[in-house]
């Protein structure tokens, strides 16, 4: 009785730990992170002008988070910290929903807890939960749709299926690809025996029709993107090389995320290690990783969140030479281990297939969604944060593996703890150096430097210069060596002052700000002014 009473309130554990997380890595800070400057700009301009403002640079139909931001900021006050809590609230919802989903289908509380931690302490999820971007809210809508569809198919209940479709439509207005879960659920519904076409029209077509009406209305009112370039498809041989490179990078990241589960399984299932082909494949993959690392293919390589500078974009969004977050041998070691583990993941999956008893195809729509998303959509062009929408399938698969075979709880939770420490330290450092960057920029402003003279990195330029650059030209031309984001966001910017990770040639340092660099000491950021005649 005592155990069941504890389990009744087990879901409170993520909420309590998340509160502790807020103390460990504070979300408070008046500065944008990553791409969320453009969504925040939409909220701020809408509140200021009283009319809906949708910047052309914003991703398609990023409406639900923006409307939430407008509502919360209108009730309180506009603040990056307030907007950041939307991502945090979405993350709490994701973790609690994963608990409810797994707890309703798996008996072991250890499996449920591990699943929640695998999501919570995932570097992508943890870092993105501190932003006002669409990634975590999109995952929340995807999980809601999956949960409702799963329950609807299990119980043959159309009301649950309708709820899943409505959440998928809401997900579309957060990130378009979430709608794919509705299409795969509709396909599963239509191929199932005993389904009526009339019911399918109500469950799937009616929500799609409502979505189409909303899209047409948004087109009419001009609340659509118009500036961000479409994704491109490489042609011929270049596409094949692109697909191989992206596929390899995806496999390495997913291998890293599954490592706690797979290693915990092999510790208790030693007989799996007696397969010669396993070791041949592991040695081959490890050799490929070692050689490619020596040849300059660095891990991780997808970019955006997980990189050699820590967690969160760094080198691509601020000038100067950024320090490596840890020794280079550690990344080479992680590269080889992640590659070797691909073999272990595959052979564990084979063991699962051989041992697995068919229990119905209630989640066929999830596997179809994940396959299409991974092998078709992500192969076009991909950042690592786009892998976040594969986590529901990864969690369910992990739970099935752990329920089917014996596993070492000590190993699994220890490895999750290590991954979690990396997520916490890396995200804390990411917020710290962004705060230092904003501190330097604000000191320049207070000293009388005009905003249009400061180049403060991607987020700074987007927030302060995106609209002014389109209203009044800054100068005759942008220097050829200017970063990509200056040319894209603030063309003709003269970059009289810059903020950078290191001193830059042709500039004289005027100010600096120190940042605690995790376990590796102190990092400094610099504000500099161009020296007359040095850049001509």
XYZ file of N, CA and C in Angstrom, residues 280-371:
276
model
N 33.307 -7.093 -35.093
C 33.816 -6.677 -36.413
C 33.200 -5.332 -36.803
N 31.876 -5.222 -36.625
C 31.195 -3.972 -36.954
C 31.657 -2.837 -36.044
N 31.810 -3.132 -34.744
C 32.253 -2.102 -33.799
C 33.654 -1.600 -34.144
N 34.560 -2.538 -34.456
C 35.929 -2.153 -34.814
C 35.938 -1.327 -36.098
N 35.126 -1.715 -37.071
C 35.079 -1.002 -38.351
C 34.564 0.421 -38.159
N 33.473 0.567 -37.409
C 32.915 1.894 -37.170
C 33.865 2.763 -36.355
N 34.516 2.174 -35.351
C 35.485 2.916 -34.560
C 36.661 3.378 -35.401
N 37.101 2.519 -36.331
C 38.210 2.882 -37.217
C 37.814 4.033 -38.130
N 36.599 3.971 -38.675
C 36.107 5.066 -39.520
C 36.094 6.378 -38.745
N 35.623 6.325 -37.497
C 35.572 7.533 -36.668
C 36.977 8.059 -36.385
N 37.909 7.164 -36.061
C 39.290 7.581 -35.741
C 39.949 8.234 -36.953
N 39.804 7.605 -38.110
C 40.437 8.130 -39.325
C 39.801 9.458 -39.736
N 38.472 9.534 -39.695
C 37.803 10.772 -40.103
C 38.095 11.903 -39.129
N 38.251 11.580 -37.845
C 38.624 12.610 -36.875
C 40.017 13.148 -37.178
N 40.944 12.240 -37.499
C 42.304 12.663 -37.849
C 42.320 13.474 -39.144
N 41.351 13.201 -40.035
C 41.296 13.906 -41.321
C 40.579 15.250 -41.220
N 40.028 15.555 -40.028
C 39.408 16.862 -39.840
C 37.906 16.864 -39.717
N 37.253 15.682 -39.803
C 35.804 15.622 -39.585
C 35.574 15.599 -38.080
N 35.105 16.707 -37.544
C 35.027 16.853 -36.099
C 33.651 16.461 -35.575
N 33.638 15.885 -34.406
C 32.396 15.516 -33.727
C 32.235 16.427 -32.517
N 31.029 16.952 -32.298
C 29.819 16.876 -33.120
C 29.888 17.856 -34.290
N 29.157 17.547 -35.371
C 29.295 18.330 -36.595
C 27.989 18.931 -37.115
N 26.837 18.541 -36.571
C 25.575 19.064 -37.095
C 25.392 20.540 -36.782
N 25.904 20.967 -35.634
C 25.846 22.379 -35.309
C 24.584 22.803 -34.604
N 24.613 24.009 -34.080
C 23.579 24.741 -33.377
C 23.644 24.533 -31.872
N 23.305 23.373 -31.323
C 23.258 23.230 -29.864
C 24.510 22.540 -29.320
N 24.765 21.313 -29.713
C 25.908 20.558 -29.187
C 27.119 20.827 -30.079
N 28.153 21.423 -29.528
C 29.336 21.744 -30.306
C 30.561 21.751 -29.397
N 31.704 21.967 -29.959
C 32.953 21.913 -29.194
C 33.168 23.141 -28.313
N 32.310 24.123 -28.454
C 32.412 25.311 -27.607
C 31.469 25.244 -26.417
N 30.767 24.127 -26.270
C 29.833 23.957 -25.170
C 28.471 23.551 -25.676
N 27.430 24.108 -25.092
C 26.060 23.855 -25.518
C 25.442 25.199 -25.888
N 24.860 25.257 -27.077
C 24.335 26.507 -27.593
C 25.282 27.089 -28.627
N 24.743 27.764 -29.663
C 25.589 28.316 -30.719
C 26.568 29.342 -30.177
N 27.818 29.263 -30.633
C 28.859 30.179 -30.153
C 29.663 30.737 -31.325
N 30.572 29.928 -31.875
C 31.456 30.400 -32.949
C 30.701 30.974 -34.146
N 29.558 30.385 -34.577
C 28.880 30.948 -35.753
C 28.135 32.253 -35.491
N 27.998 32.678 -34.212
C 27.136 33.828 -33.922
C 27.871 34.989 -33.269
N 29.195 34.887 -33.107
C 29.953 35.980 -32.505
C 31.384 35.920 -33.028
N 31.939 37.080 -33.337
C 33.280 37.126 -33.912
C 34.337 36.716 -32.888
N 35.537 36.402 -33.399
C 36.660 36.020 -32.537
C 36.827 34.522 -32.439
N 37.863 34.129 -31.731
C 38.179 32.716 -31.544
C 37.633 32.253 -30.203
N 36.664 31.343 -30.233
C 36.036 30.853 -29.013
C 36.831 29.671 -28.459
N 36.914 29.596 -27.143
C 37.647 28.511 -26.499
C 36.871 27.203 -26.605
N 37.587 26.099 -26.641
C 36.959 24.785 -26.680
C 36.478 24.403 -25.282
N 35.282 23.871 -25.197
C 34.685 23.490 -23.918
C 35.164 22.083 -23.551
N 36.390 22.002 -23.057
C 36.980 20.714 -22.731
C 38.127 20.390 -23.667
N 38.947 19.400 -23.312
C 40.098 19.039 -24.148
C 39.677 18.357 -25.445
N 40.486 18.527 -26.494
C 40.146 17.974 -27.806
C 40.098 16.449 -27.791
N 40.946 15.823 -26.922
C 40.953 14.356 -26.889
C 39.613 13.809 -26.395
N 38.912 14.596 -25.562
C 37.625 14.140 -25.032
C 36.585 14.049 -26.150
N 36.624 15.004 -27.077
C 35.690 14.963 -28.199
C 36.048 13.838 -29.166
N 37.353 13.606 -29.364
C 37.771 12.488 -30.211
C 37.340 11.165 -29.593
N 37.484 11.053 -28.278
C 37.061 9.842 -27.569
C 35.546 9.655 -27.692
N 34.785 10.741 -27.498
C 33.328 10.659 -27.633
C 32.904 10.281 -29.036
N 33.652 10.759 -30.026
C 33.371 10.428 -31.423
C 33.530 8.927 -31.659
N 34.648 8.381 -31.225
C 34.919 6.960 -31.440
C 33.922 6.098 -30.667
N 33.661 6.446 -29.415
C 32.726 5.664 -28.594
C 31.322 5.697 -29.199
N 30.858 6.882 -29.629
C 29.530 6.978 -30.235
C 29.441 6.132 -31.498
N 30.527 6.118 -32.288
C 30.540 5.314 -33.508
C 30.519 3.820 -33.178
N 31.342 3.409 -32.214
C 31.394 1.996 -31.820
C 30.034 1.539 -31.299
N 29.377 2.406 -30.538
C 28.088 2.040 -29.937
C 26.986 1.843 -30.969
N 27.152 2.401 -32.164
C 26.152 2.169 -33.211
C 25.993 0.671 -33.455
N 27.126 -0.051 -33.469
C 27.075 -1.505 -33.637
C 26.321 -2.161 -32.488
N 26.580 -1.740 -31.265
C 25.923 -2.317 -30.092
C 24.420 -2.010 -30.102
N 24.051 -0.805 -30.521
C 22.622 -0.467 -30.633
C 21.936 -1.401 -31.626
N 22.564 -1.597 -32.780
C 21.954 -2.411 -33.836
C 21.776 -3.862 -33.404
N 22.784 -4.442 -32.757
C 22.688 -5.839 -32.337
C 21.712 -5.992 -31.174
N 21.601 -4.971 -30.314
C 20.582 -5.014 -29.259
C 19.189 -4.965 -29.870
N 19.029 -4.176 -30.925
C 17.743 -4.107 -31.618
C 17.390 -5.453 -32.249
N 18.388 -6.124 -32.833
C 18.156 -7.449 -33.416
C 17.705 -8.431 -32.335
N 18.359 -8.381 -31.178
C 17.969 -9.247 -30.064
C 16.531 -8.956 -29.632
N 16.161 -7.687 -29.656
C 14.801 -7.311 -29.275
C 13.781 -7.854 -30.286
N 14.089 -7.737 -31.574
C 13.183 -8.219 -32.617
C 12.980 -9.731 -32.493
N 14.059 -10.444 -32.216
C 13.957 -11.893 -32.080
C 13.128 -12.286 -30.871
N 13.198 -11.482 -29.818
C 12.527 -11.806 -28.569
C 11.151 -11.162 -28.456
N 10.879 -10.197 -29.325
C 9.668 -9.388 -29.202
C 8.427 -10.159 -29.643
N 7.389 -10.067 -28.847
C 6.093 -10.645 -29.183
C 5.186 -9.525 -29.693
N 4.567 -9.759 -30.835
C 3.709 -8.728 -31.424
C 2.517 -8.446 -30.511
N 2.345 -7.171 -30.164
C 1.296 -6.791 -29.228
C 0.331 -5.773 -29.836
N 0.253 -5.762 -31.144
C -0.650 -4.807 -31.794
C 0.102 -3.608 -32.320
N -0.453 -2.972 -33.345
C 0.235 -1.858 -33.988
C -0.311 -0.509 -33.600
N -0.587 -0.304 -32.321
C -1.188 0.955 -31.887
C -0.266 2.154 -32.108
N 1.037 1.924 -32.182
C 1.979 3.033 -32.362
C 2.647 3.015 -33.732
N 2.034 2.335 -34.686
C 2.588 2.324 -36.043
C 2.723 3.741 -36.584
N 1.765 4.600 -36.237
C 1.814 5.987 -36.718
C 3.064 6.706 -36.204
N 3.514 6.384 -34.976
C 4.711 7.021 -34.417
C 5.964 6.562 -35.144
N 6.060 5.244 -35.410
C 7.243 4.739 -36.119
C 7.265 5.266 -37.551
N 6.108 5.391 -38.183
C 6.045 5.936 -39.543
C 6.462 7.397 -39.557
N 5.946 8.160 -38.611
C 6.327 9.572 -38.486
C 7.834 9.715 -38.313
N 8.401 8.939 -37.377
C 9.825 9.059 -37.071
C 10.684 8.672 -38.272
N 10.271 7.625 -38.998
C 11.026 7.200 -40.171
C 11.021 8.247 -41.273
